Amino acid sequence: MTGRTTAEKPATYNQVIIPKGKFSSLILSDGTKLWLNAASRVVYPPVFEKTKREIYIEGEAYMEVSPDKDRPFTVKTKHLDINVLGTSFNVSAYEEETSQTIVLISGSVTVKTKNEQQPVETILSPNQLFLLTGEKTQIRNVNVKNYISWKEGYYIYKSETLAHILNRLSNYYGITIEFDDAVGNMRYSGKMDMKEEIESVLGGLCYTAPIEYQQKNNIYYLSLIN
């Protein structure tokens, strides 16, 4: 992100990088609260400008934005711009994932894609999810608790692919998990207590699905049971 606070003085920005296996939270200069999930990055100014508030996010974050009708709040990701006045929502924009999601908990947000040929602009209502996959967009009603439960140390999944779940586990625990397409394409619904050791979490998956895991050189290998 670039910009200028005056004609002569370049704007400065802070950057917070959360590694795999870690979590963090921070309060911005306007009082906005951020909770950052593992393997995430946020870029923000030490003090917001008088006419706008703007930050950049990679990864996943839950936000409670302080209301300010004179300074709209903009969250930028690689593919989306999210504009709000004061609200709470979750954004997931991991670089390695094929889709990005916005889930609105309260208030109202405007989401705009960065597709140069045909940008899409959408206004979300509470309990709605905005999904961007490639250049395709979708809006649906959801149970928002399923998307912000990571703040409390557990994940809730409903018919998610194991590839998605295992990638999240890799980020959460800071470990390497390898699997083939046969495992990754399976779908899973349930709840995981992320305060447990990774062996217990993987053991729970293996109990409910025809898969098994082995650990070697700090790498977890998942495969179908023959």
Coordinates of N, CA, C and O in Angstrom, one line a residue, residues 21-139:
G21 N 1.1 -21.5 13.7 CA 1.1 -22.0 15.1 C 0.9 -20.8 16.1 O 0.9 -21.1 17.3
K22 N 0.7 -19.6 15.7 CA 0.6 -18.5 16.6 C -0.7 -17.7 16.3 O -1.3 -17.8 15.2
F23 N -1.1 -16.9 17.2 CA -2.3 -16.0 17.1 C -2.0 -14.7 17.8 O -1.2 -14.6 18.7
S24 N -2.7 -13.7 17.4 CA -2.5 -12.4 18.0 C -3.7 -11.5 17.9 O -4.6 -11.8 17.1
S25 N -3.7 -10.4 18.6 CA -4.8 -9.4 18.5 C -4.2 -8.0 18.7 O -3.1 -7.9 19.3
L26 N -4.8 -7.0 18.1 CA -4.3 -5.7 18.3 C -5.4 -4.7 18.2 O -6.5 -5.0 17.6
I27 N -5.2 -3.5 18.7 CA -6.2 -2.4 18.6 C -5.5 -1.3 17.8 O -4.4 -0.8 18.1
L28 N -6.2 -0.8 16.7 CA -5.8 0.2 15.9 C -6.0 1.6 16.5 O -6.7 1.7 17.5
S29 N -5.5 2.6 15.9 CA -5.5 4.0 16.5 C -6.9 4.5 16.6 O -7.1 5.4 17.5
D30 N -7.9 4.0 15.9 CA -9.3 4.5 16.0 C -10.1 3.6 17.0 O -11.3 3.9 17.2
G31 N -9.4 2.6 17.6 CA -10.1 1.8 18.5 C -10.6 0.5 17.9 O -11.2 -0.4 18.6
T32 N -10.5 0.3 16.6 CA -10.9 -0.9 15.9 C -10.1 -2.1 16.4 O -8.8 -2.0 16.6
K33 N -10.7 -3.2 16.7 CA -10.1 -4.4 17.3 C -9.9 -5.5 16.2 O -10.8 -5.7 15.4
L34 N -8.7 -6.1 16.1 CA -8.4 -7.1 15.2 C -8.0 -8.4 15.9 O -7.1 -8.3 16.9
W35 N -8.5 -9.5 15.5 CA -8.0 -10.8 16.0 C -7.4 -11.5 14.7 O -8.1 -11.7 13.7
L36 N -6.1 -11.9 14.8 CA -5.4 -12.4 13.6 C -5.2 -13.9 13.8 O -4.6 -14.3 14.8
N37 N -5.6 -14.7 12.8 CA -5.4 -16.1 12.8 C -3.9 -16.4 12.4 O -3.2 -15.6 12.0
A38 N -3.6 -17.7 12.6 CA -2.2 -18.1 12.2 C -1.9 -17.9 10.7 O -2.8 -17.9 9.9
A39 N -0.6 -17.7 10.4 CA -0.2 -17.5 9.0 C -0.9 -16.3 8.4 O -1.3 -16.4 7.2
S40 N -1.0 -15.2 9.1 CA -1.7 -14.0 8.6 C -0.8 -12.8 8.7 O 0.2 -12.8 9.4
R41 N -1.1 -11.8 7.9 CA -0.4 -10.5 7.9 C -1.3 -9.3 7.7 O -2.3 -9.4 7.0
V42 N -1.0 -8.3 8.5 CA -1.8 -7.1 8.4 C -0.8 -5.9 8.3 O 0.2 -5.8 8.9
V43 N -1.2 -5.0 7.4 CA -0.4 -3.7 7.2 C -1.4 -2.6 7.5 O -2.5 -2.5 6.9
Y44 N -0.9 -1.6 8.3 CA -1.8 -0.6 8.8 C -1.0 0.7 9.2 O 0.2 0.5 9.6
P45 N -1.5 1.8 9.1 CA -0.8 3.1 9.5 C -0.8 3.2 11.0 O -1.8 2.8 11.7
P46 N 0.2 3.8 11.6 CA 0.2 4.0 13.1 C -1.0 4.9 13.5 O -1.6 4.7 14.5
V47 N -1.3 5.9 12.6 CA -2.5 6.8 12.9 C -3.2 6.9 11.5 O -2.6 7.2 10.5
F48 N -4.5 6.7 11.5 CA -5.3 6.9 10.3 C -5.3 8.3 9.9 O -5.3 9.3 10.7
E49 N -5.5 8.5 8.6 CA -5.7 9.8 8.0 C -7.0 10.4 8.4 O -7.9 9.7 8.9
K50 N -7.2 11.7 8.2 CA -8.4 12.4 8.6 C -9.6 12.1 7.8 O -10.7 12.2 8.2
T51 N -9.4 11.6 6.6 CA -10.5 11.3 5.7 C -10.8 9.9 5.4 O -11.8 9.5 4.8
K52 N -9.9 9.0 5.8 CA -10.1 7.5 5.5 C -9.3 6.7 6.5 O -8.4 7.1 7.1
R53 N -9.8 5.4 6.5 CA -9.1 4.4 7.3 C -8.9 3.2 6.4 O -9.9 2.7 5.8
E54 N -7.7 2.7 6.2 CA -7.4 1.7 5.3 C -6.3 0.7 5.8 O -5.3 1.2 6.3
I55 N -6.5 -0.6 5.7 CA -5.6 -1.6 6.1 C -5.5 -2.7 5.0 O -6.4 -2.8 4.2
Y56 N -4.5 -3.5 5.0 CA -4.3 -4.6 4.1 C -4.1 -5.9 4.8 O -3.4 -5.9 5.9
I57 N -4.8 -7.0 4.4 CA -4.8 -8.2 5.1 C -4.5 -9.4 4.2 O -5.1 -9.5 3.1
E58 N -3.6 -10.3 4.6 CA -3.5 -11.6 4.0 C -3.7 -12.6 5.1 O -3.3 -12.4 6.3
G59 N -4.4 -13.7 4.8 CA -4.7 -14.7 5.8 C -6.1 -14.5 6.4 O -7.1 -14.2 5.6
E60 N -6.3 -14.6 7.7 CA -7.6 -14.5 8.3 C -7.7 -13.6 9.5 O -6.7 -13.6 10.3
A61 N -8.7 -12.8 9.6 CA -8.9 -11.9 10.7 C -10.3 -11.6 11.0 O -11.2 -11.6 10.1
Y62 N -10.6 -11.5 12.3 CA -11.9 -11.1 12.7 C -11.8 -9.6 13.2 O -10.9 -9.3 13.9
M63 N -12.8 -8.8 12.8 CA -12.6 -7.3 13.1 C -13.9 -6.8 13.7 O -15.0 -7.2 13.3
E64 N -13.7 -5.9 14.7 CA -14.8 -5.1 15.2 C -14.4 -3.6 15.0 O -13.6 -3.1 15.6
V65 N -15.0 -3.1 13.9 CA -14.6 -1.7 13.4 C -15.3 -0.6 14.2 O -16.6 -0.7 14.4
S66 N -14.6 0.3 14.7 CA -15.2 1.5 15.4 C -15.9 2.3 14.5 O -15.4 2.7 13.4
P67 N -17.2 2.7 14.8 CA -18.0 3.6 13.9 C -17.3 5.0 13.7 O -16.8 5.5 14.7
D68 N -17.4 5.5 12.5 CA -16.9 6.8 12.2 C -17.5 7.2 10.9 O -16.9 6.8 9.8
K69 N -18.6 7.9 10.8 CA -19.3 8.2 9.6 C -18.5 9.0 8.7 O -18.8 9.1 7.5
D70 N -17.6 9.8 9.2 CA -16.8 10.7 8.4 C -15.5 10.0 7.8 O -14.9 10.6 6.9
R71 N -15.2 8.8 8.3 CA -14.0 8.1 7.8 C -14.4 6.6 7.6 O -14.2 5.8 8.4
P72 N -14.8 6.3 6.4 CA -15.1 4.9 6.1 C -13.9 4.0 6.3 O -12.7 4.5 6.1
F73 N -14.1 2.8 6.7 CA -13.0 1.8 6.9 C -12.9 0.9 5.8 O -13.9 0.2 5.4
T74 N -11.7 0.7 5.2 CA -11.5 -0.2 4.0 C -10.5 -1.2 4.4 O -9.4 -0.9 4.8
V75 N -10.9 -2.5 4.1 CA -10.0 -3.6 4.3 C -9.7 -4.1 2.9 O -10.6 -4.4 2.1
K76 N -8.4 -4.1 2.5 CA -8.0 -4.6 1.2 C -7.3 -6.0 1.3 O -6.5 -6.2 2.2
T77 N -7.7 -6.8 0.4 CA -7.0 -8.1 0.2 C -6.5 -8.1 -1.3 O -6.6 -7.1 -2.0
K78 N -5.9 -9.2 -1.7 CA -5.3 -9.3 -3.0 C -6.4 -9.1 -4.1 O -6.2 -8.6 -5.1
H79 N -7.6 -9.6 -3.7 CA -8.7 -9.7 -4.7 C -9.9 -8.9 -4.4 O -10.9 -8.8 -5.2
L80 N -10.0 -8.3 -3.1 CA -11.2 -7.7 -2.7 C -10.9 -6.4 -2.0 O -9.9 -6.2 -1.3
D81 N -11.9 -5.5 -2.0 CA -12.0 -4.3 -1.2 C -13.2 -4.4 -0.4 O -14.3 -4.6 -0.9
I82 N -13.1 -4.2 1.0 CA -14.3 -4.3 1.9 C -14.4 -3.0 2.5 O -13.5 -2.5 3.2
N83 N -15.6 -2.3 2.3 CA -15.8 -1.0 2.9 C -16.9 -1.0 3.9 O -18.0 -1.5 3.7
V84 N -16.6 -0.4 5.1 CA -17.5 -0.4 6.2 C -17.5 0.9 6.9 O -16.5 1.7 6.8
L85 N -18.5 1.2 7.7 CA -18.5 2.3 8.6 C -18.3 1.9 10.1 O -17.5 2.5 10.8
G86 N -18.9 0.9 10.5 CA -18.8 0.3 11.8 C -19.5 -1.0 11.9 O -20.7 -1.0 11.8
T87 N -18.8 -2.1 12.1 CA -19.4 -3.4 12.0 C -18.4 -4.4 12.5 O -17.3 -4.1 12.8
S88 N -18.9 -5.7 12.6 CA -18.0 -6.8 12.9 C -18.1 -7.9 11.8 O -19.2 -8.2 11.4
F89 N -17.0 -8.4 11.4 CA -17.0 -9.4 10.3 C -15.7 -10.2 10.3 O -14.7 -9.8 11.0
N90 N -15.7 -11.2 9.6 CA -14.5 -12.1 9.4 C -14.1 -12.1 8.0 O -15.0 -12.3 7.1
V91 N -12.9 -12.0 7.7 CA -12.3 -12.1 6.3 C -11.3 -13.2 6.3 O -10.4 -13.3 7.2
S92 N -11.4 -14.1 5.3 CA -10.4 -15.1 5.1 C -9.9 -15.0 3.7 O -10.6 -15.1 2.7
A93 N -8.5 -14.7 3.6 CA -7.9 -14.4 2.3 C -6.5 -15.0 2.3 O -5.5 -14.3 2.1
Y94 N -6.4 -16.3 2.5 CA -5.1 -17.0 2.5 C -4.6 -17.1 1.0 O -5.4 -17.5 0.1
E95 N -3.4 -16.8 0.8 CA -2.8 -16.8 -0.6 C -2.9 -18.2 -1.2 O -3.2 -18.4 -2.4
E96 N -2.7 -19.3 -0.4 CA -2.6 -20.6 -0.9 C -4.0 -21.2 -1.2 O -4.1 -22.3 -1.7
E97 N -5.1 -20.6 -0.7 CA -6.4 -21.1 -0.9 C -7.1 -20.5 -2.2 O -6.8 -19.4 -2.6
T98 N -7.9 -21.3 -2.8 CA -8.5 -20.9 -4.0 C -9.7 -20.0 -3.9 O -10.2 -19.4 -4.9
S99 N -10.2 -19.7 -2.7 CA -11.3 -18.8 -2.5 C -11.0 -17.9 -1.3 O -10.2 -18.1 -0.5
Q100 N -11.8 -16.8 -1.4 CA -11.7 -15.8 -0.3 C -13.1 -15.6 0.2 O -14.1 -15.6 -0.6
T101 N -13.3 -15.4 1.5 CA -14.7 -15.3 2.1 C -14.7 -14.1 3.0 O -13.8 -13.7 3.7
I102 N -15.9 -13.5 3.0 CA -16.3 -12.4 4.0 C -17.6 -12.9 4.7 O -18.5 -13.2 4.0
V103 N -17.6 -12.9 6.0 CA -18.8 -13.3 6.7 C -19.1 -12.1 7.6 O -18.3 -11.7 8.5
L104 N -20.3 -11.6 7.5 CA -20.8 -10.4 8.2 C -21.5 -10.8 9.5 O -22.5 -11.6 9.4
I105 N -21.0 -10.4 10.6 CA -21.7 -10.7 11.9 C -22.7 -9.6 12.3 O -23.9 -9.9 12.6
S106 N -22.3 -8.3 12.2 CA -23.3 -7.2 12.5 C -22.9 -6.0 11.6 O -21.8 -5.9 11.1
G107 N -23.9 -5.1 11.4 CA -23.7 -3.9 10.6 C -23.9 -4.2 9.1 O -24.7 -5.0 8.7
S108 N -23.1 -3.5 8.3 CA -23.2 -3.6 6.9 C -21.9 -3.4 6.2 O -21.1 -2.5 6.7
V109 N -21.6 -4.1 5.2 CA -20.3 -3.9 4.5 C -20.6 -4.0 3.0 O -21.5 -4.6 2.5
T110 N -19.8 -3.3 2.2 CA -19.8 -3.4 0.8 C -18.5 -4.1 0.3 O -17.4 -3.7 0.7
V111 N -18.7 -5.1 -0.5 CA -17.5 -5.9 -1.0 C -17.4 -5.7 -2.5 O -18.4 -5.8 -3.2
K112 N -16.2 -5.3 -2.9 CA -16.0 -5.1 -4.3 C -14.8 -5.9 -4.8 O -13.7 -5.9 -4.2
T113 N -15.0 -6.7 -5.9 CA -13.9 -7.5 -6.4 C -13.0 -6.6 -7.3 O -13.4 -5.5 -7.7
K114 N -11.8 -7.1 -7.4 CA -10.8 -6.3 -8.2 C -10.6 -6.8 -9.6 O -9.5 -6.6 -10.2
N115 N -11.6 -7.5 -10.1 CA -11.6 -7.9 -11.5 C -11.7 -6.7 -12.4 O -12.7 -6.0 -12.5
E116 N -10.6 -6.4 -13.2 CA -10.6 -5.2 -14.0 C -11.6 -5.2 -15.1 O -12.1 -4.2 -15.5
Q117 N -11.9 -6.4 -15.6 CA -12.9 -6.4 -16.8 C -14.3 -6.3 -16.3 O -15.1 -5.7 -17.0
Q118 N -14.6 -7.0 -15.2 CA -16.0 -6.9 -14.7 C -16.1 -7.0 -13.2 O -16.4 -8.0 -12.6
P119 N -15.8 -5.9 -12.5 CA -15.8 -5.9 -11.1 C -17.2 -6.1 -10.5 O -18.2 -5.6 -11.2
V120 N -17.3 -6.7 -9.4 CA -18.6 -7.0 -8.8 C -18.7 -6.3 -7.5 O -17.8 -6.4 -6.6
E121 N -19.8 -5.5 -7.2 CA -19.9 -4.8 -6.0 C -21.2 -5.3 -5.3 O -22.3 -5.4 -5.9
T122 N -21.1 -5.7 -4.0 CA -22.2 -6.4 -3.3 C -22.3 -5.8 -1.9 O -21.3 -5.5 -1.2
I123 N -23.5 -5.6 -1.4 CA -23.8 -5.1 0.0 C -24.2 -6.4 0.8 O -25.2 -7.0 0.4
L124 N -23.5 -6.7 1.9 CA -23.9 -7.8 2.7 C -24.7 -7.4 3.9 O -24.6 -6.3 4.4
S125 N -25.6 -8.3 4.3 CA -26.4 -8.1 5.5 C -25.9 -9.1 6.5 O -25.2 -10.1 6.2
P126 N -26.2 -8.9 7.8 CA -25.7 -9.8 8.9 C -26.1 -11.3 8.6 O -27.2 -11.5 8.0
N127 N -25.2 -12.2 8.9 CA -25.4 -13.6 8.7 C -25.3 -14.1 7.3 O -25.7 -15.1 6.9
Q128 N -24.7 -13.2 6.5 CA -24.4 -13.6 5.1 C -22.9 -13.8 4.8 O -22.1 -13.1 5.4
L129 N -22.6 -14.7 3.9 CA -21.3 -15.0 3.5 C -21.1 -14.6 2.0 O -21.9 -14.9 1.2
F130 N -20.0 -13.9 1.7 CA -19.6 -13.6 0.4 C -18.4 -14.5 0.0 O -17.4 -14.5 0.7
L131 N -18.6 -15.2 -1.1 CA -17.5 -16.2 -1.5 C -17.0 -15.8 -2.9 O -17.8 -15.6 -3.8
L132 N -15.7 -15.7 -3.0 CA -15.1 -15.4 -4.3 C -14.2 -16.6 -4.6 O -13.2 -16.9 -3.9
T133 N -14.5 -17.2 -5.7 CA -13.6 -18.4 -6.2 C -13.3 -18.1 -7.6 O -14.1 -18.1 -8.5
G134 N -12.0 -17.8 -7.9 CA -11.6 -17.3 -9.2 C -12.2 -16.0 -9.4 O -12.0 -15.0 -8.7
E135 N -13.1 -15.9 -10.5 CA -13.8 -14.7 -10.8 C -15.3 -14.9 -10.5 O -16.1 -13.9 -10.8
K136 N -15.7 -16.0 -9.9 CA -17.1 -16.3 -9.6 C -17.4 -15.9 -8.2 O -16.6 -16.1 -7.2
T137 N -18.6 -15.2 -8.0 CA -19.0 -14.8 -6.6 C -20.3 -15.5 -6.2 O -21.1 -15.9 -7.1
Q138 N -20.5 -15.6 -4.9 CA -21.7 -16.3 -4.4 C -22.0 -15.7 -3.1 O -21.1 -15.3 -2.3
I139 N -23.3 -15.5 -2.8 CA -23.7 -15.0 -1.5 C -24.7 -16.0 -0.9 O -25.6 -16.5 -1.6

